[in-house]
Short mmCIF file of C-alpha atoms in Angstrom, two decimals:
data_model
loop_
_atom_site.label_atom_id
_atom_site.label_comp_id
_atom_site.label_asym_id
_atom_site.label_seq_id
_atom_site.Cartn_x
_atom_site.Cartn_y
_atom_site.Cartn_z
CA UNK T 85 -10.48 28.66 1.49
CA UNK T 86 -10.05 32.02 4.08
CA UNK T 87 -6.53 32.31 3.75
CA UNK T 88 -6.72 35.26 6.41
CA UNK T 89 -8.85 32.76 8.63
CA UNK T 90 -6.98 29.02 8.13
CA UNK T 91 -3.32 28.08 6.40
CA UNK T 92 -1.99 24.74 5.01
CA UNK T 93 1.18 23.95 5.85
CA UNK T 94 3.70 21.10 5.90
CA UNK T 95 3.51 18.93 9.17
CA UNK T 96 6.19 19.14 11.41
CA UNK T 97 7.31 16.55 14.68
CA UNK T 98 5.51 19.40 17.12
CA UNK T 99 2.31 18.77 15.68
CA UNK T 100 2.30 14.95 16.38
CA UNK T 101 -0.03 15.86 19.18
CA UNK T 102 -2.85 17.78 17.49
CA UNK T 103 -2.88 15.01 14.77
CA UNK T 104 -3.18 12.07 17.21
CA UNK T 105 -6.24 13.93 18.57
CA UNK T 106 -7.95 14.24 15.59
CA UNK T 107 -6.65 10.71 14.24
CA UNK T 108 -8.85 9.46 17.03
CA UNK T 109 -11.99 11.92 15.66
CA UNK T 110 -11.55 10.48 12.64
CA UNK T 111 -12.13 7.62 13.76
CA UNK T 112 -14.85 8.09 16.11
CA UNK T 113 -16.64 9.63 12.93
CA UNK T 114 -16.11 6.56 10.84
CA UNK T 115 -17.56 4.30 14.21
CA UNK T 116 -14.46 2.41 14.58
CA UNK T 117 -13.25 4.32 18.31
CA UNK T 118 -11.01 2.05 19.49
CA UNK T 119 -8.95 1.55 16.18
CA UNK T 120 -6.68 4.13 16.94
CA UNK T 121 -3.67 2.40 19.00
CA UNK T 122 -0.77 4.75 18.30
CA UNK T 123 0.72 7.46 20.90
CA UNK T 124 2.35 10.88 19.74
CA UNK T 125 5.54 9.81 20.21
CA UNK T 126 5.27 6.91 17.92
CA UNK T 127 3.83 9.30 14.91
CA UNK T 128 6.78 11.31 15.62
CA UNK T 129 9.48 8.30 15.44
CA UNK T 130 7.56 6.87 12.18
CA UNK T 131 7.05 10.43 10.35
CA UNK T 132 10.14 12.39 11.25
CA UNK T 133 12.62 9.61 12.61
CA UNK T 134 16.25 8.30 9.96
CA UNK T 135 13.14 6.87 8.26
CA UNK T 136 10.15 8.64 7.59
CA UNK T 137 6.88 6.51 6.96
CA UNK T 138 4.62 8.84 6.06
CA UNK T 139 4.00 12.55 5.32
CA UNK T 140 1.67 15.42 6.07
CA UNK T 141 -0.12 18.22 5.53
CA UNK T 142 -2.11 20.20 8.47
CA UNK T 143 -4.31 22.59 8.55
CA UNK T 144 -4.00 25.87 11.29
CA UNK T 145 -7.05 28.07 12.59
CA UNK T 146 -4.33 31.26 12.43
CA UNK T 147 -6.91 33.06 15.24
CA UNK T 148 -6.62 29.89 17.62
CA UNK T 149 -3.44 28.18 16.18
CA UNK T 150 -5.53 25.04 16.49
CA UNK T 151 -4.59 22.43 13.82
CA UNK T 152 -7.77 21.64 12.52
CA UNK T 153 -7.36 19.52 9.70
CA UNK T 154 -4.94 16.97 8.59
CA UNK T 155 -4.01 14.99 5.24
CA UNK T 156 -1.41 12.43 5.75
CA UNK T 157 0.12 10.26 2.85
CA UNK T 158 3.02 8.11 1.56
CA UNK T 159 4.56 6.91 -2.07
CA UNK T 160 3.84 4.06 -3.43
CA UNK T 161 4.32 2.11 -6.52
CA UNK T 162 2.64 0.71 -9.68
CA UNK T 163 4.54 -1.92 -11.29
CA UNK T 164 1.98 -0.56 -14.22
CA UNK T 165 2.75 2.73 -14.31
CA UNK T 166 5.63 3.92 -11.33
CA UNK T 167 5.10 6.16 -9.10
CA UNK T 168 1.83 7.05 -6.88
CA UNK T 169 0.97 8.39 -3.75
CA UNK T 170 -1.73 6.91 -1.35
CA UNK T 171 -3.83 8.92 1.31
CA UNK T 172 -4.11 7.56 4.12
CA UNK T 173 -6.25 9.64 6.15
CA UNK T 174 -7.90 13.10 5.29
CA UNK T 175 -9.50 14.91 7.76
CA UNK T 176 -11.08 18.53 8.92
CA UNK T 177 -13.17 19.31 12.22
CA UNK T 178 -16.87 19.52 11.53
CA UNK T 179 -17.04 23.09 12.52
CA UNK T 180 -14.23 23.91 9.79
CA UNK T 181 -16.36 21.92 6.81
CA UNK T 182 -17.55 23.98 4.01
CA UNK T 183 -14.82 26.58 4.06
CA UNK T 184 -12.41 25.03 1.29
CA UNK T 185 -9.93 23.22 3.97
CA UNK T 186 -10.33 20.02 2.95
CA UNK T 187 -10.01 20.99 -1.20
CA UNK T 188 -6.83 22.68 -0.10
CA UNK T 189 -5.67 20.16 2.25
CA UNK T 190 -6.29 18.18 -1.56
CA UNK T 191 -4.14 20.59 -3.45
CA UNK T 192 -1.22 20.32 -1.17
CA UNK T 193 -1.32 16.69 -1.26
CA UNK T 194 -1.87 16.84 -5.58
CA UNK T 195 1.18 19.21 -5.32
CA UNK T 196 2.97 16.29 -3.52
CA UNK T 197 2.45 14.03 -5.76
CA UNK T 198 3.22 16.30 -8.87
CA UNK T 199 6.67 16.85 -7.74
CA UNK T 200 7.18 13.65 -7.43
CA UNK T 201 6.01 12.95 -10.97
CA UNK T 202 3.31 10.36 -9.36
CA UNK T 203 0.86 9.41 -11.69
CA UNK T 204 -1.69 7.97 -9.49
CA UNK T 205 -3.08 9.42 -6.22
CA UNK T 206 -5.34 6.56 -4.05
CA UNK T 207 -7.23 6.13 -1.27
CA UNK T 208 -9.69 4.21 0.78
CA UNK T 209 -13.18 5.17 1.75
CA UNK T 210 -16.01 3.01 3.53
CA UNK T 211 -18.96 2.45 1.34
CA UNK T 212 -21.44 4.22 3.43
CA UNK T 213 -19.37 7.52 3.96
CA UNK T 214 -21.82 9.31 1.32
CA UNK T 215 -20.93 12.69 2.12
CA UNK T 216 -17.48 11.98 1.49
CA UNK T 217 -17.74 9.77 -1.65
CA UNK T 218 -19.58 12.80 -2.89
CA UNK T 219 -16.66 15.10 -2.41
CA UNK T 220 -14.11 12.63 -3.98
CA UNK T 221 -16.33 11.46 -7.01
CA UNK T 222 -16.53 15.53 -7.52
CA UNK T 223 -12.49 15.78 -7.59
CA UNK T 224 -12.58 13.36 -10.17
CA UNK T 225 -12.00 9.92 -8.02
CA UNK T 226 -13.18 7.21 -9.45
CA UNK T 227 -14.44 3.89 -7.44
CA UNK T 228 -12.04 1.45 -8.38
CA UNK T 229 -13.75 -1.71 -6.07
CA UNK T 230 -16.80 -0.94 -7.93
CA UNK T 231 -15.77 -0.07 -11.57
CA UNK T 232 -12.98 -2.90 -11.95
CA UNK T 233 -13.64 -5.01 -8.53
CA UNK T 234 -10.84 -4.60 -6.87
CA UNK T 235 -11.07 -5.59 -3.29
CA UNK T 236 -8.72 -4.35 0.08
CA UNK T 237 -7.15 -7.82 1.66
CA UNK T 238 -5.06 -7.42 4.91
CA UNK T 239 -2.92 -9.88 7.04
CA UNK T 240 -2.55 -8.58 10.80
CA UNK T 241 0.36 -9.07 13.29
CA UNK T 242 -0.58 -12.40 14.16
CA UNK T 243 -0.88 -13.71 10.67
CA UNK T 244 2.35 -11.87 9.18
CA UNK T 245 4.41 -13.35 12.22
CA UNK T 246 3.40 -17.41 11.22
CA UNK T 247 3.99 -16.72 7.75
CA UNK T 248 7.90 -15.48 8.81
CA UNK T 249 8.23 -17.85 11.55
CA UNK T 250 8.55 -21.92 11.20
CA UNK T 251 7.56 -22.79 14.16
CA UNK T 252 3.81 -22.99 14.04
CA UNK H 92 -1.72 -4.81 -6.97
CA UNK H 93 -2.02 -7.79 -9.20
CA UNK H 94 -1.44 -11.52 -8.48
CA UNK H 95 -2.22 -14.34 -11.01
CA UNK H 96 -2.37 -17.16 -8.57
CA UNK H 97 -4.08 -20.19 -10.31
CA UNK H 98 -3.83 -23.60 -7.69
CA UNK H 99 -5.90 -26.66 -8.20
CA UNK H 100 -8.61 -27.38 -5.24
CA UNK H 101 -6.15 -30.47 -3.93
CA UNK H 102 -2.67 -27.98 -4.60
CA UNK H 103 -4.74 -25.44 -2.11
CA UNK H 104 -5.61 -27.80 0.23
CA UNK H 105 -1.67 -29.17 0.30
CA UNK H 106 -0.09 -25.99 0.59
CA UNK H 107 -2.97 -25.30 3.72
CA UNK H 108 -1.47 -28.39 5.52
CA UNK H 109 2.15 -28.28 5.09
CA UNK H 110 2.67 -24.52 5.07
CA UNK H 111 4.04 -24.66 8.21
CA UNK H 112 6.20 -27.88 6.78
CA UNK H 113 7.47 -26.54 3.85
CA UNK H 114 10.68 -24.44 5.97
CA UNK H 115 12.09 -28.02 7.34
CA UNK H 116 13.27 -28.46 3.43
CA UNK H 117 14.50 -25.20 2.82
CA UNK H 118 17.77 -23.89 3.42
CA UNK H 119 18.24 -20.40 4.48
CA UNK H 120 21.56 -18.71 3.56
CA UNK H 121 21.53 -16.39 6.52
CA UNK H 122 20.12 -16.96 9.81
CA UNK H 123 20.52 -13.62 10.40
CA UNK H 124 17.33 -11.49 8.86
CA UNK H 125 18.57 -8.71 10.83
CA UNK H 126 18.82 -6.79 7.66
CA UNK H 127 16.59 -7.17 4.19
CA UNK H 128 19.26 -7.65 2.39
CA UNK H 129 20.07 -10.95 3.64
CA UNK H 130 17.06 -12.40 3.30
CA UNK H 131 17.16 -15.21 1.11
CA UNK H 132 15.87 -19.22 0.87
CA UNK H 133 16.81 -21.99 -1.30
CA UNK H 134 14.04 -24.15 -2.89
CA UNK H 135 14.91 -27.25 -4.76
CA UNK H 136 15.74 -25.78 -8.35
CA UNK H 137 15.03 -22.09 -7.30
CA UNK H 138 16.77 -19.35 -4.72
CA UNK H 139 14.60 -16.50 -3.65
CA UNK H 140 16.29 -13.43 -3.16
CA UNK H 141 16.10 -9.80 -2.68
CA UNK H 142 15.94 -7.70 -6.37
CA UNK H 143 19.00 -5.61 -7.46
CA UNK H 144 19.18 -2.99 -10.07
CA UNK H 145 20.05 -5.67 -12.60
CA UNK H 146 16.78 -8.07 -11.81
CA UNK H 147 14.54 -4.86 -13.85
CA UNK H 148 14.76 -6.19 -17.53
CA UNK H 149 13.48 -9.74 -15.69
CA UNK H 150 10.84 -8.40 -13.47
CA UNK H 151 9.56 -6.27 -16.39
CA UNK H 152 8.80 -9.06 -18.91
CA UNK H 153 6.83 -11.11 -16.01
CA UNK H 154 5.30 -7.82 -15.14
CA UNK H 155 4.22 -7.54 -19.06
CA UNK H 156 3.44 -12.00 -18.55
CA UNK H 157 1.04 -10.61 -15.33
CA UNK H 158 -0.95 -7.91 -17.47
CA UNK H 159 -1.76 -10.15 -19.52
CA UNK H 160 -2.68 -13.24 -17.58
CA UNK H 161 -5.49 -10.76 -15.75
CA UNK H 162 -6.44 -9.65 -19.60
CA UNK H 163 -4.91 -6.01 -19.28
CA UNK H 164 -1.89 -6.54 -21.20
CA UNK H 165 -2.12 -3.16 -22.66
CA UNK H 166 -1.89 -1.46 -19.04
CA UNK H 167 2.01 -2.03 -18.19
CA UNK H 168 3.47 1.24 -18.93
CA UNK H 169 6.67 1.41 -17.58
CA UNK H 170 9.99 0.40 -19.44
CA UNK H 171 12.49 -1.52 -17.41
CA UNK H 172 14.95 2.31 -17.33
CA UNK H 173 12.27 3.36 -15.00
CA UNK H 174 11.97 0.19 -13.10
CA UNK H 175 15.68 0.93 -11.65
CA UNK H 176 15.63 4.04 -11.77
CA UNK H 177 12.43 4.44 -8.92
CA UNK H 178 13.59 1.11 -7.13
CA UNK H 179 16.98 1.66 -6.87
CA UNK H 180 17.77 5.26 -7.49
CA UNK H 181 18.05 8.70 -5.36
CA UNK H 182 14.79 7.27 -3.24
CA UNK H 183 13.79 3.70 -3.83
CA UNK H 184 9.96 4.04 -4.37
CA UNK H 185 9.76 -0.32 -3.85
CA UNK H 186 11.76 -3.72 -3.20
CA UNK H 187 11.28 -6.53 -4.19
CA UNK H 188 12.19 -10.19 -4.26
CA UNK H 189 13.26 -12.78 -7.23
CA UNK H 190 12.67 -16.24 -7.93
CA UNK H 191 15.70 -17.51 -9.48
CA UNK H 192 15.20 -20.86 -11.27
CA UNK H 193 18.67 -23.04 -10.93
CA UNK H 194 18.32 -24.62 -14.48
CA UNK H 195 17.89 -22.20 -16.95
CA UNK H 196 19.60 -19.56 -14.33
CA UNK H 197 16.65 -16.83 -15.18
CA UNK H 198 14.23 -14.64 -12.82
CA UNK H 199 10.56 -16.90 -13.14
CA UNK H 200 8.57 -15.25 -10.46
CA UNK H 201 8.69 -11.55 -8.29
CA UNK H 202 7.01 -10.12 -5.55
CA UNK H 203 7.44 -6.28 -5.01
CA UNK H 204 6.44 -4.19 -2.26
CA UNK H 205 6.71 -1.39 -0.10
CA UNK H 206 6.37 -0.04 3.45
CA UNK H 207 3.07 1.96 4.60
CA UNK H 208 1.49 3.66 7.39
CA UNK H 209 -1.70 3.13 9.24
CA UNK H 210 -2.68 5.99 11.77
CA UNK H 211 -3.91 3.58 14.13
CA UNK H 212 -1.57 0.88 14.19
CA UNK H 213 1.86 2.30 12.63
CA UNK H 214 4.39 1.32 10.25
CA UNK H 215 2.50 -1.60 7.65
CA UNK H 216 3.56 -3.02 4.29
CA UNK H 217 1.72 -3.20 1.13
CA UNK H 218 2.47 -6.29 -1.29
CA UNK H 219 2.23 -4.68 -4.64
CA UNK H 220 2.54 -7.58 -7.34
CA UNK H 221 3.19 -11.08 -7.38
CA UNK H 222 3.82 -13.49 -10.12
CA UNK H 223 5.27 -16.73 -10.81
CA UNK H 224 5.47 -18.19 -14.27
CA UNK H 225 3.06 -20.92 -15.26
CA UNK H 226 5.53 -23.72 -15.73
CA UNK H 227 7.24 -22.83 -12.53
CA UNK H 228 4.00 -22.70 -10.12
CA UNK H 229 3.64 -25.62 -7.40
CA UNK H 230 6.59 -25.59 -6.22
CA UNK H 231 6.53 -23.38 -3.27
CA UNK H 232 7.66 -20.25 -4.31
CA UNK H 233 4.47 -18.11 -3.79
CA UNK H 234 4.60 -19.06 -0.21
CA UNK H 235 8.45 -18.31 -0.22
CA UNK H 236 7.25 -14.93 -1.31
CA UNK H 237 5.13 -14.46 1.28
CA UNK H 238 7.26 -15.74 3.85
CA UNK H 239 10.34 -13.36 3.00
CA UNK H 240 8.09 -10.41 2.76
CA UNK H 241 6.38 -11.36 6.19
CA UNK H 242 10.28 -11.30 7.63
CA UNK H 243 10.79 -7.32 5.69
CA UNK H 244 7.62 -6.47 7.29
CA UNK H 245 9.09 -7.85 10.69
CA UNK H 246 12.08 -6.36 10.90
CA UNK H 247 10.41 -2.95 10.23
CA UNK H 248 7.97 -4.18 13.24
CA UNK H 249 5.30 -3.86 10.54
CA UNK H 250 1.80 -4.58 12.32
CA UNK H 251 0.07 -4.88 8.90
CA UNK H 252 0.55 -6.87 5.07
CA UNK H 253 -1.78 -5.77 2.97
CA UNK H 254 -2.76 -6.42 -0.92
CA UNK H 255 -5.44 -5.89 -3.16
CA UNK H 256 -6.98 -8.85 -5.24
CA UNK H 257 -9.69 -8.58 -8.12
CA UNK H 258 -12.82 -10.14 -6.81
CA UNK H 259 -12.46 -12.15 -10.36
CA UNK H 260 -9.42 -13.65 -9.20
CA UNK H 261 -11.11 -16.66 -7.04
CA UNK H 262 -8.02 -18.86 -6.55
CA UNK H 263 -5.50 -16.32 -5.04
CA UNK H 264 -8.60 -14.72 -2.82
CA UNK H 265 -8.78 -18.38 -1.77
CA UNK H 266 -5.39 -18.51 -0.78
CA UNK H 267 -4.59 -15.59 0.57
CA UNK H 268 -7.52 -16.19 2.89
CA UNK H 269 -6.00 -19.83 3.91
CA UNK H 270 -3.30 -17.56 4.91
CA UNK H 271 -5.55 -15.88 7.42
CA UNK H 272 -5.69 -12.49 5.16
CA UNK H 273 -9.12 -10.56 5.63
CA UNK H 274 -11.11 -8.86 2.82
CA UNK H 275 -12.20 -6.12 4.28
CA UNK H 276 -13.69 -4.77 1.27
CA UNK H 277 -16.55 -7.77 2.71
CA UNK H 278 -15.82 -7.27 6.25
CA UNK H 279 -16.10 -3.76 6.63
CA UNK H 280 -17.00 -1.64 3.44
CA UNK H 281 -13.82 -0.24 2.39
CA UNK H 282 -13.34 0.52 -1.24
CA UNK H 283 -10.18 1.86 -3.14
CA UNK H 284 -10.72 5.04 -4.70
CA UNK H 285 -8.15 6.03 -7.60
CA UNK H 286 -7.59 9.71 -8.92
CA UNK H 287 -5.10 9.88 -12.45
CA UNK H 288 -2.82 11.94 -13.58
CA UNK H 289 -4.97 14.19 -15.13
CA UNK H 290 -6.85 14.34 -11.74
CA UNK H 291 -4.33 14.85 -9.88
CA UNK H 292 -3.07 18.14 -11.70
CA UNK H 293 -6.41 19.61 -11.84
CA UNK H 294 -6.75 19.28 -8.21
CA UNK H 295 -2.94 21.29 -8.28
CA UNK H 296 -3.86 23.81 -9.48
CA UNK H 297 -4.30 27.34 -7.44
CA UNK H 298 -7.79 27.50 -9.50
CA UNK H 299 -9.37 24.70 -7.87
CA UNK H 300 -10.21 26.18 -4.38
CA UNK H 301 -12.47 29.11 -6.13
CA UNK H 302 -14.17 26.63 -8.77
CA UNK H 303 -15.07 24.54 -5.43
CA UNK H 304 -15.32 27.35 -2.52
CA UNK H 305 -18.00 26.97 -0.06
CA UNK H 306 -18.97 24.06 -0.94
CA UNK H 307 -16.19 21.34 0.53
#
């Protein structure tokens, strides 16, 4: 990466905004545009609130002091082997590709995890996102629904609040 | 992310109908889940409770009992030390709940978990493990389980429970989806991507960006 043209830093509440906006690009890129149903003020509740639910690295343009890139993540456990980390979302602006932002939005994150003493670091990518597969296969990810068949089950609002509730 | 759920067709098709039944026999010891501490249920024979420091010797033999039901029992490598130490030390990493069995006054079954984030629908928890000893299945205490965790994920106005399963492991991908869980491993195309320890500090080190410049 140009470190005279872009810098990785920690995110702070402030930059709530710029990663909302390209929380929504993200998803526009992976064709799900109305997934997105958090504000700014909510990310900055959940991530810098008494009880932070997430982390963050971003990404600054130093010319512009556009954030142009984001990598947001949170521990997590194996009852196998302790303590992991899980990446939620990774992402840089198309015009910022190719320049080493996204490997060191990577590093920071690996650094995260290190000091932590995590031993695993996951994430989730949709099957036809080649260019992407590409880049993690290269960092030494390997495909865990493929190679051992594990497969990503969810439960939404609706479904969590009959299973608490008894009055179906 | 392991469960070894194993339910007959007819036990499935039971627990389906009365889900919603089985809370009229169960006592609750608080009716205030206000806090996750408190949340607790009484079975016939069995309380389910929240873990405490003293539950890790317990959990870690029916974690060792889980490995090896899905044929991995050489993959559990954490000792019981580290068990309390990341759950209930400095920062708890995971919680959990027990399934205390009345007679021989012994932990038979544990769920653990953890609290999330989506960037598109906020604060979500992730059911890590769940196990219940053979001899001590069919008697409601994987859907006790569930429903305690549902209430943790409520009272942290969670908007999402979500697990992984081995596509192997038919019966509890049957169940879960009785529940009304999605795989959206089917659905949509997502699949879970792992990078190890060895990964991970390669990717740490200050020597990475020039191996990969221009190129990501």
């Amino acid at each position: 990466m140009d470190h005279d043209k872009y810098a990785i830093r920690k995110a702070i509440k402030e930059d709530c905004e710029s990663i909302q906006r390209l929380i929504q690009e993200l998803a526009d890129y992976e064709k799900m545009p109305n997934g997105p149903q958090l504000d700014p003020k909510t990310l900055e509740q959940d991530g810098f609130g008494t009880r932070p639910f997430f982390e963050a690295f971003v990404a600054e343009e130093k010319e512009s002091n556009q954030i142009v890139g984001f990598a947001l993540y949170f521990f997590t456990y194996s009852t196998w082997q302790g303590k992991s980390l899980y990446m939620e979302d990774i992402y840089v602006q198309l015009q910022h590709r190719r320049k080493g932002v996204g490997l060191s939005l990577f590093r920071s994150v690996s650094q995260a995890a290190l000091s932590e003493n995590c031993v695993r670091l996951n994430f989730s990518v949709l099957n036809w996102n080649s260019p992407s597969i590409e880049f993690y296969k290269s960092l030494g990810a390997s495909d865990l629904t493929e190679k051992e068949g594990w497969h990503c089950f969810r439960m939404n609002r609706t479904e969590i609040e009959q299973l608490a509730h008894h009055n179906a | 992310m392991s469960f070894c759920v194993q339910y007959s067709r007819s036990l499935r098709q039971h627990l389906k109908k009365s889900f919603f039944k089985v809370f009229t026999c169960c006592r609750y010891k608080s009716s205030d889940c206000s806090k996750h501490g408190e949340l607790s249920l009484e079975l016939d024979g069995y309380t389910i409770r929240k873990a405490v420091k003293q539950d890790c010797q317990a959990i870690h033999s029916l974690i060792q009992e889980l490995a090896n039901c899905l044929k991995m029992p050489d993959a559990p490598q954490i000792d019981a030390k580290a068990l309390e130490v990341d759950g209930f030390g400095r920062r708890s990493f995971y919680e959990g709940f027990v399934a205390e069995s009345h007679k021989f006054n012994q932990v038979v079954g544990y769920a653990v978990y953890y609290f999330t984030y989506s960037t598109w629908q906020g604060k979500s928890l992730y059911m890590e493990d769940m196990y219940i000893r053979p001899e001590d299945r069919k008697n409601r205490i994987a859907v006790s389980f569930f429903h305690l965790v549902s209430q943790a994920a409520l009272i942290e106005n969670c908007t999402r429970l979500n697990f992984c399963v081995l596509e192997s492991n038919k019966p509890a991908a049957k169940l879960f989806q009785s529940l009304g869980a999605v795989d959206l491993t089917l659905k949509e195309g997502w699949h879970y991507y792992r990078i190890p320890r060895l990964g991970i500090e390669e990717l740490a080190k200050p020597s990475i960006i020039s191996t990969f410049n221009s190129q990501i």
